[in-house]
Amino acid sequence: MSCGCKTSGDSAHSCGPKKTANGCESVDTCGNSYKLSVFDWLSNVNNPSSNRCDLVEVRFKNDRKSFYKNVNNIPLHIGSVVTVESSPGHDVGVVSLTGELVKIQIKKKKFPEESILKIYRQANQKDLEVWQEARKKEDGVKLEARKIAHRIGLEMKVTDVEYQGDSSKITFYYTADNRVDFRQLIKEYAGAFRTKIDMKQIGFRQEAAKVGGIGSCGRELCCSTWLTDFRSVNTNVARYQQLSINPQKLAGQCGKLKCCLNYELDSYLDALSHFPSSSTTLDTEKGRAFCIKIDVFKKKMWFAYVDSSMAWYDFDIDLVKKLIAKNKRGEKILPLEDLKQPDIPVQTIDLIQENNMDRFEKKNRGNNNRNRNQNRPNNAGQAQGQQGQGPKKNRSERTERSEKPENPNANSGNQPRPQQKAQPKPQPKAQTEKTDTSSNPETKQPNPNKKNFKKKYPPKKDKNA
């Protein structure tokens, strides 16, 4: 038996191996951000009254919830799978809330207490098996229902299908722009599915909440996660926020304006209350100017002349209020270009250097390469000049010689610096081989009468010679 904390209809899911009367142990870390989950902030508060609340909130598939009475005093906790009263038959759901908080939810949703049904029992194994089998058939029934509606020619869309817990009723959720005649459709559904048919029309926002998806912000849709009440959104909300009226950007997956446009509306209205009216005009010596743009965050207003509206001039709202006061006294203000103060550029320091694209490149790389190219032939000449010398000297002797200057007056500023000796030019490979052999006494002296061949290797010697 599942605690039901992750999904509303998957009874195979289980949060933990241990179930207690207080509920699942890991219910807080097992997907408890589900839309139908409720945070019981009265769970740690003892009820001062002796009368225990027998009302229970039960959730079903998607966003459907209802309230029931625990008339048999069954020990229930959040996540218990119960069998409840329905018409006809019975239904299977998951307990989402118990205790005194259920009364507050009933008052909030204005649920009629006369229509509260009762809980029969905790769901047994047979109830769960029938419930799971009914859930597996929902996808196939939805596709078949769409085909039947298309064949009849009805302008409607079957969004979702929900089986009752005992498979005695099917509820079809649909969306349509106009009124739909279901007389022929219900006959077709009853003959195809052999059960009771219930049709419920929902709005496009409710459809997006049932289907779900990812919004343009990169997060899951608000209506499918936490948003339960859908407030009306009109184009004035976008105008207050200085947004361009672009239906492709302002519309959500439901085809209506995004619900998130209402989130910051109060902050914008509070900020706009300190602004002059957007229809404000200024009488200047050069002509009349009108407001063409407003920046709520920078608290600036852009003005342009009526005759030439290509040049815009931005002013702070405090200065605009003073200019409006002068016009009310009958005085004309200076031209806009004279009132415009030069903008002081603000130097920003990027501490993290995220926007600096040169941070991956080494500085002065060209100078280092140029110095290396200049020193390369000198080093090569020195290396070739050392090849003709005798065996290498010890490192200690070289350091001692470098520390002892040959000329004691070399460091004085009066003596001119001695000219550097011209470095020997690089010799061909054949000549360097000759010098190497001549400098080494252990090697055999070559025959002076012998001809020098241009080949890489010497010719083979004749044994009879």
Coordinates of C-alpha atoms in Angstrom, one line a residue:
M1 CA 0.0 0.0 0.0
S2 CA 1.4 3.3 -1.0
C3 CA 1.8 6.5 0.9
G4 CA 0.9 8.3 -2.4
C5 CA 3.2 11.3 -1.7
K6 CA 4.8 11.4 -5.2
T7 CA 1.9 10.8 -7.6
S8 CA -1.8 10.8 -7.2
G9 CA -2.5 7.6 -8.9
D10 CA 0.6 5.4 -8.8
S11 CA 0.0 2.9 -6.0
A12 CA 3.2 1.1 -6.8
H13 CA 5.2 3.9 -5.4
S14 CA 6.4 3.7 -1.9
C15 CA 8.3 6.3 0.1
G16 CA 9.8 4.0 2.7
P17 CA 9.6 0.5 4.2
K18 CA 8.2 1.7 7.4
K19 CA 4.7 3.1 7.9
T20 CA 3.6 4.6 11.1
A21 CA 0.4 6.3 12.3
N22 CA 2.1 9.7 11.8
G23 CA 2.7 9.0 8.1
C24 CA 5.6 8.2 5.9
E25 CA 9.0 8.9 7.3
S26 CA 10.5 10.4 4.1
V27 CA 7.4 12.3 2.9
D28 CA 9.3 15.6 3.0
T29 CA 12.0 14.4 0.6
C30 CA 9.8 12.3 -1.7
G31 CA 8.5 14.8 -4.1
N32 CA 6.4 16.6 -1.6
S33 CA 6.3 19.7 -3.9
Y34 CA 3.4 18.1 -5.7
K35 CA 0.6 20.4 -6.5
L36 CA -2.0 18.5 -4.5
S37 CA 0.2 18.1 -1.4
V38 CA -0.7 20.3 1.6
F39 CA 1.7 21.4 4.3
D40 CA 0.1 20.6 7.6
W41 CA 1.4 23.4 9.9
L42 CA -0.9 22.2 12.7
S43 CA 0.6 18.7 12.8
N44 CA 2.8 19.5 15.9
V45 CA 0.1 21.4 17.7
N46 CA -2.0 19.4 20.2
N47 CA -5.8 19.9 19.9
P48 CA -7.0 21.5 23.1
S49 CA -10.5 20.2 22.6
S50 CA -11.4 16.6 23.4
N51 CA -13.5 16.3 20.2
R52 CA -11.4 15.0 17.4
C53 CA -12.0 16.3 13.8
D54 CA -13.3 13.5 11.6
L55 CA -13.0 15.4 8.3
V56 CA -10.4 14.2 5.8
E57 CA -9.2 15.6 2.5
V58 CA -8.7 13.1 -0.3
R59 CA -7.1 13.7 -3.6
F60 CA -7.6 11.8 -6.9
K61 CA -6.1 12.0 -10.4
N62 CA -4.8 15.4 -11.6
D63 CA -6.1 18.3 -9.5
R64 CA -9.3 16.8 -8.2
K65 CA -9.9 16.9 -4.5
S66 CA -12.8 16.3 -2.2
F67 CA -13.7 16.1 1.5
Y68 CA -15.0 13.1 3.4
K69 CA -16.1 12.1 6.9
N70 CA -14.3 9.4 8.8
V71 CA -17.4 8.0 10.4
N72 CA -15.8 4.7 11.4
N73 CA -12.8 6.4 13.2
I74 CA -10.3 4.6 11.0
P75 CA -6.7 5.5 11.9
L76 CA -5.6 7.5 8.8
H77 CA -2.5 9.6 8.0
I78 CA -1.3 11.5 5.0
G79 CA -0.6 9.0 2.2
S80 CA -3.2 6.4 3.2
V81 CA -5.1 4.9 0.3
V82 CA -8.8 4.8 1.1
T83 CA -12.1 3.6 -0.4
V84 CA -14.7 6.4 -0.4
E85 CA -18.3 6.8 -1.3
S86 CA -19.3 7.7 -4.8
S87 CA -22.3 7.6 -7.1
P88 CA -22.5 5.0 -8.4
G89 CA -20.2 2.5 -6.6
H90 CA -17.1 3.6 -4.8
D91 CA -13.9 5.4 -5.6
V92 CA -10.2 5.1 -4.5
G93 CA -8.1 8.1 -3.5
V94 CA -5.2 9.1 -1.4
V95 CA -5.4 11.1 1.9
S96 CA -3.8 14.5 1.5
L97 CA -4.8 16.2 4.8
T98 CA -6.2 15.3 8.2
G99 CA -7.0 17.2 11.4
E100 CA -8.2 20.7 12.2
L101 CA -6.7 22.1 9.0
V102 CA -9.3 20.4 6.9
K103 CA -12.0 22.7 8.4
I104 CA -10.0 25.7 7.3
Q105 CA -9.7 24.3 3.8
I106 CA -13.4 23.7 3.6
K107 CA -14.1 27.4 4.6
K108 CA -11.5 28.6 2.1
K109 CA -12.9 26.7 -0.8
K110 CA -16.5 27.2 0.3
F111 CA -17.3 23.6 0.1
P112 CA -20.9 22.7 1.1
E113 CA -20.9 20.6 4.2
E114 CA -24.2 18.9 3.2
S115 CA -22.5 17.2 0.2
I116 CA -19.7 15.7 2.3
L117 CA -19.6 11.9 1.7
K118 CA -18.1 9.2 4.0
I119 CA -15.1 7.0 3.9
Y120 CA -15.8 3.2 3.8
R121 CA -12.5 1.7 4.7
Q122 CA -8.8 1.6 3.9
A123 CA -8.3 0.2 0.4
N124 CA -7.7 -3.6 0.4
Q125 CA -5.7 -5.6 -2.2
K126 CA -8.7 -6.1 -4.4
D127 CA -9.5 -2.4 -4.5
L128 CA -5.9 -1.6 -5.5
E129 CA -5.8 -4.2 -8.3
V130 CA -9.1 -2.9 -9.9
W131 CA -7.8 0.7 -9.5
Q132 CA -4.5 -0.1 -11.2
E133 CA -6.1 -1.9 -14.1
A134 CA -8.5 1.0 -14.7
R135 CA -5.6 3.4 -14.7
K136 CA -3.7 1.4 -17.3
K137 CA -6.7 1.6 -19.7
E138 CA -7.0 5.4 -19.6
D139 CA -4.5 6.2 -22.4
G140 CA -6.1 3.8 -24.9
V141 CA -9.6 5.1 -24.0
K142 CA -8.5 8.7 -24.6
L143 CA -7.2 7.9 -28.1
E144 CA -10.3 6.0 -29.0
A145 CA -12.5 8.8 -27.7
R146 CA -10.7 11.4 -29.8
K147 CA -11.2 9.2 -32.9
I148 CA -15.0 8.9 -32.2
A149 CA -15.4 12.6 -31.7
H150 CA -13.5 13.3 -34.9
R151 CA -15.6 10.8 -36.9
I152 CA -18.8 12.5 -35.7
G153 CA -17.4 15.9 -36.6
L154 CA -17.6 17.6 -33.2
E155 CA -15.5 20.7 -32.6
M156 CA -14.0 19.6 -29.3
K157 CA -10.8 18.2 -27.9
V158 CA -10.7 15.4 -25.4
T159 CA -7.9 16.4 -23.0
D160 CA -8.0 13.7 -20.3
V161 CA -9.8 10.6 -19.2
E162 CA -10.3 9.5 -15.6
Y163 CA -11.7 6.1 -14.5
Q164 CA -13.5 5.7 -11.2
G165 CA -11.8 3.4 -8.7
D166 CA -14.2 0.6 -9.3
S167 CA -14.3 1.1 -13.1
S168 CA -18.0 1.8 -13.0
K169 CA -17.7 5.3 -14.6
I170 CA -15.5 7.2 -17.0
T171 CA -15.1 11.0 -16.8
F172 CA -14.0 12.8 -20.0
Y173 CA -12.5 16.2 -19.7
Y174 CA -12.7 18.3 -22.9
T175 CA -12.2 21.8 -24.2
A176 CA -14.3 23.5 -26.8
D177 CA -14.9 27.1 -28.0
N178 CA -18.6 26.7 -28.6
R179 CA -21.4 24.5 -27.2
V180 CA -21.3 20.9 -28.2
D181 CA -24.2 18.5 -28.7
F182 CA -23.3 15.2 -26.9
R183 CA -26.4 13.2 -27.6
Q184 CA -24.8 11.1 -30.4
L185 CA -21.4 11.2 -28.8
I186 CA -22.5 9.7 -25.5
K187 CA -24.3 6.8 -27.3
E188 CA -21.1 6.1 -29.2
Y189 CA -19.0 6.2 -26.0
A190 CA -21.4 4.0 -24.1
G191 CA -21.5 1.4 -26.8
A192 CA -17.6 1.4 -27.2
F193 CA -16.6 1.4 -23.5
R194 CA -19.6 -0.4 -21.9
T195 CA -19.8 1.9 -18.8
K196 CA -21.3 5.1 -17.5
I197 CA -20.1 8.2 -19.2
D198 CA -19.6 11.6 -17.6
M199 CA -18.6 14.7 -19.7
K200 CA -16.9 17.8 -18.0
Q201 CA -15.9 20.9 -19.9
I202 CA -12.7 22.7 -18.7
G203 CA -10.9 25.8 -19.7
F204 CA -7.7 26.1 -21.6
R205 CA -5.8 27.0 -18.5
Q206 CA -7.1 23.9 -16.7
E207 CA -6.1 21.9 -19.7
A208 CA -2.5 23.1 -19.5
A209 CA -2.5 22.3 -15.8
K210 CA -3.6 18.7 -16.5
V211 CA -1.2 18.2 -19.3
G212 CA 1.8 20.0 -17.8
G213 CA 5.0 21.1 -19.5
I214 CA 8.0 23.5 -19.4
G215 CA 7.5 27.2 -19.7
S216 CA 9.6 29.8 -21.4
C217 CA 11.4 30.5 -18.1
G218 CA 12.8 26.9 -18.1
R219 CA 10.8 25.8 -15.1
E220 CA 7.7 23.6 -14.9
L221 CA 4.4 25.3 -15.4
C222 CA 3.0 27.2 -12.4
C223 CA -0.5 25.9 -13.1
S224 CA 0.7 22.3 -13.0
T225 CA 2.8 22.6 -9.8
W226 CA 1.3 25.1 -7.3
L227 CA -1.1 27.6 -8.8
T228 CA -4.7 26.7 -7.9
D229 CA -6.7 29.8 -8.7
F230 CA -6.7 31.3 -12.1
R231 CA -7.1 35.1 -12.2
S232 CA -7.9 37.0 -15.4
V233 CA -5.0 38.5 -17.3
N234 CA -5.6 41.3 -19.9
T235 CA -3.3 43.4 -22.1
N236 CA -3.4 46.3 -19.7
V237 CA -1.1 44.3 -17.4
A238 CA 1.5 44.2 -20.2
R239 CA 1.1 47.9 -20.8
Y240 CA 1.7 48.8 -17.2
Q241 CA 5.0 46.8 -17.3
Q242 CA 6.1 48.6 -20.5
L243 CA 6.1 45.3 -22.5
S244 CA 5.5 45.1 -26.2
I245 CA 2.2 43.6 -27.1
N246 CA 3.5 40.5 -28.8
P247 CA 1.1 37.6 -28.6
Q248 CA 3.8 35.0 -29.3
K249 CA 5.9 36.1 -26.3
L250 CA 3.1 37.0 -23.9
A251 CA 1.0 33.9 -24.4
G252 CA 1.6 30.6 -22.6
Q253 CA 1.1 27.0 -23.6
C254 CA -2.6 27.4 -23.0
G255 CA -2.9 30.1 -25.7
K256 CA -3.9 32.7 -23.2
L257 CA -1.8 35.5 -21.5
K258 CA 0.7 34.2 -19.0
C259 CA -0.4 34.0 -15.4
C260 CA 3.1 35.3 -14.3
L261 CA 2.3 38.7 -15.7
N262 CA 0.2 39.3 -12.6
Y263 CA 3.0 38.4 -10.1
E264 CA 4.9 41.8 -10.3
L265 CA 1.9 43.9 -11.3
D266 CA 1.5 45.4 -7.8
S267 CA 5.1 46.5 -7.7
Y268 CA 4.8 48.2 -11.1
L269 CA 1.6 50.0 -10.0
D270 CA 3.3 51.2 -6.8
A271 CA 6.3 52.5 -8.8
L272 CA 4.1 54.2 -11.5
S273 CA 2.1 56.1 -8.8
H274 CA 5.2 58.4 -8.4
F275 CA 5.4 59.1 -12.2
P276 CA 3.5 61.9 -14.0
S277 CA 0.9 60.8 -16.5
S278 CA 2.2 59.2 -19.7
S279 CA 0.0 61.6 -21.7
T280 CA 2.0 64.6 -20.3
T281 CA 3.1 67.3 -22.8
L282 CA 5.7 70.0 -22.3
D283 CA 5.5 73.5 -23.8
T284 CA 9.0 74.5 -24.8
E285 CA 10.4 77.5 -26.7
K286 CA 11.1 75.3 -29.6
G287 CA 7.7 73.6 -29.7
R288 CA 5.5 71.1 -27.9
A289 CA 7.0 67.8 -26.7
F290 CA 5.2 64.6 -25.7
C291 CA 6.2 61.5 -23.6
I292 CA 7.3 58.6 -25.8
K293 CA 8.7 56.2 -23.3
I294 CA 8.9 55.4 -19.6
D295 CA 11.6 53.4 -17.7
V296 CA 10.1 52.3 -14.4
F297 CA 13.4 51.1 -12.8
K298 CA 15.6 54.0 -13.8
K299 CA 12.7 56.5 -13.0
K300 CA 13.1 58.3 -16.3
M301 CA 10.8 59.6 -19.0
W302 CA 11.7 60.1 -22.7
F303 CA 10.3 63.1 -24.5
A304 CA 10.4 64.1 -28.2
Y305 CA 9.1 67.0 -30.2
V306 CA 5.8 66.7 -32.0
D307 CA 7.4 68.0 -35.3
S308 CA 10.5 65.8 -35.1
S309 CA 10.0 62.7 -33.1
M310 CA 13.3 61.0 -34.1
A311 CA 15.4 62.6 -31.4
W312 CA 14.5 61.4 -27.8
Y313 CA 15.6 63.2 -24.6
D314 CA 15.4 61.4 -21.2
F315 CA 14.8 63.3 -18.0
D316 CA 14.4 62.2 -14.4
I317 CA 10.9 62.3 -13.0
D318 CA 11.8 65.0 -10.5
L319 CA 12.9 67.3 -13.3
V320 CA 9.8 66.5 -15.3
K321 CA 7.6 67.4 -12.3
K322 CA 9.3 70.8 -12.1
L323 CA 8.9 71.4 -15.8
I324 CA 5.2 70.6 -15.6
A325 CA 4.8 73.0 -12.7
K326 CA 6.4 75.8 -14.9
N327 CA 4.0 75.1 -17.7
K328 CA 1.1 75.3 -15.3
R329 CA 2.2 78.8 -14.3
G330 CA 2.2 79.8 -18.0
E331 CA 5.9 79.7 -18.5
K332 CA 7.6 78.0 -21.4
I333 CA 10.7 75.9 -20.6
L334 CA 14.0 75.8 -22.5
P335 CA 14.4 73.5 -25.4
L336 CA 14.9 69.8 -24.6
E337 CA 18.5 69.8 -25.9
D338 CA 19.4 72.6 -23.5
L339 CA 17.8 70.8 -20.5
K340 CA 19.5 67.5 -21.3
Q341 CA 22.4 67.0 -19.0
P342 CA 25.4 64.9 -20.1
D343 CA 25.3 61.4 -18.8
I344 CA 28.1 60.5 -16.5
P345 CA 29.4 57.0 -17.5
V346 CA 29.3 54.6 -14.6
Q347 CA 32.4 52.5 -14.4
T348 CA 31.5 48.9 -13.5
I349 CA 34.0 46.5 -12.1
D350 CA 33.6 42.9 -13.0
L351 CA 35.0 41.0 -10.1
I352 CA 34.2 37.6 -11.4
Q353 CA 35.3 38.4 -15.0
E354 CA 32.4 36.4 -16.4
N355 CA 31.9 38.9 -19.3
N356 CA 35.6 39.4 -20.2
M357 CA 36.4 37.3 -23.2
D358 CA 40.1 38.1 -23.1
R359 CA 40.7 36.3 -19.8
F360 CA 41.6 33.1 -21.7
E361 CA 44.3 34.8 -23.7
K362 CA 47.9 35.4 -22.4
K363 CA 48.9 39.0 -22.4
N364 CA 52.1 40.2 -24.3
R365 CA 52.2 36.9 -26.2
G366 CA 53.4 38.7 -29.4
N367 CA 56.3 40.5 -27.6
N368 CA 57.5 37.2 -26.1
N369 CA 57.5 35.5 -29.5
R370 CA 59.4 38.4 -31.0
N371 CA 62.1 38.3 -28.3
R372 CA 62.4 34.5 -28.7
N373 CA 62.9 34.9 -32.5
Q374 CA 65.6 37.5 -31.9
N375 CA 67.5 35.4 -29.4
R376 CA 67.2 32.2 -31.4
P377 CA 70.1 32.7 -34.0
N378 CA 72.5 34.0 -31.3
N379 CA 72.0 31.0 -29.1
A380 CA 72.4 28.7 -32.1
G381 CA 75.7 30.3 -33.0
Q382 CA 77.0 30.0 -29.5
A383 CA 76.0 26.4 -29.4
Q384 CA 77.8 25.7 -32.7
G385 CA 80.9 27.6 -31.5
Q386 CA 81.0 25.4 -28.4
Q387 CA 81.0 22.3 -30.5
G388 CA 84.6 22.9 -31.6
Q389 CA 86.0 23.3 -28.0
G390 CA 87.3 20.6 -25.8
P391 CA 85.4 18.7 -23.2
K392 CA 82.9 20.6 -21.1
K393 CA 84.0 22.2 -17.9
N394 CA 82.4 21.7 -14.6
R395 CA 79.5 23.8 -13.5
S396 CA 81.3 25.1 -10.5
E397 CA 84.2 26.4 -12.6
R398 CA 81.9 28.2 -14.9
T399 CA 80.1 29.9 -12.0
E400 CA 83.5 31.0 -10.4
R401 CA 84.6 32.4 -13.7
S402 CA 81.4 34.3 -14.1
E403 CA 81.7 35.8 -10.6
K404 CA 85.3 36.9 -11.1
P405 CA 85.3 39.7 -13.7
E406 CA 88.3 39.6 -16.1
N407 CA 88.5 43.4 -16.3
P408 CA 88.4 45.1 -12.8
N409 CA 87.3 48.4 -14.5
A410 CA 84.5 46.8 -16.3
N411 CA 81.8 47.9 -13.9
S412 CA 83.0 51.6 -13.9
G413 CA 81.0 54.0 -15.9
N414 CA 84.1 55.8 -17.4
Q415 CA 85.5 52.8 -19.2
P416 CA 83.8 52.1 -22.5
R417 CA 82.2 48.7 -22.9
P418 CA 84.3 46.2 -24.9
Q419 CA 82.9 45.3 -28.3
Q420 CA 81.5 41.9 -28.5
K421 CA 83.3 39.5 -30.8
A422 CA 81.6 38.5 -33.9
Q423 CA 80.0 35.2 -33.5
P424 CA 81.0 32.5 -35.9
K425 CA 78.6 31.8 -38.7
P426 CA 76.9 28.4 -38.8
Q427 CA 78.9 26.0 -40.8
P428 CA 77.7 23.2 -43.0
K429 CA 77.2 19.8 -41.5
A430 CA 80.2 18.3 -43.3
Q431 CA 82.6 20.9 -42.0
T432 CA 81.3 20.5 -38.4
E433 CA 82.0 16.8 -38.6
K434 CA 85.6 17.5 -39.7
T435 CA 86.1 19.9 -36.8
D436 CA 84.7 17.4 -34.4
T437 CA 87.0 14.6 -35.5
S438 CA 90.1 16.9 -35.5
S439 CA 89.4 18.1 -32.0
N440 CA 89.2 14.6 -30.6
P441 CA 92.7 13.0 -30.3
E442 CA 91.3 9.5 -29.9
T443 CA 89.7 9.4 -33.2
K444 CA 91.7 8.4 -36.3
Q445 CA 93.1 11.1 -38.5
P446 CA 91.6 11.0 -42.0
N447 CA 93.9 10.5 -45.0
P448 CA 94.6 13.9 -46.6
N449 CA 95.0 12.3 -50.1
K450 CA 91.6 10.7 -49.8
K451 CA 88.8 12.4 -51.8
N452 CA 85.9 13.9 -50.0
F453 CA 82.6 12.5 -51.2
K454 CA 79.4 14.4 -51.1
K455 CA 77.5 11.4 -49.9
K456 CA 76.1 11.2 -46.4
Y457 CA 78.1 8.1 -45.5
P458 CA 81.8 7.4 -46.5
P459 CA 82.4 4.7 -49.2
K460 CA 83.3 1.2 -48.2
K461 CA 87.0 0.5 -47.9
D462 CA 88.7 -2.0 -50.2
K463 CA 90.4 -4.9 -48.5
N464 CA 93.1 -5.3 -51.2
A465 CA 94.2 -1.7 -51.0

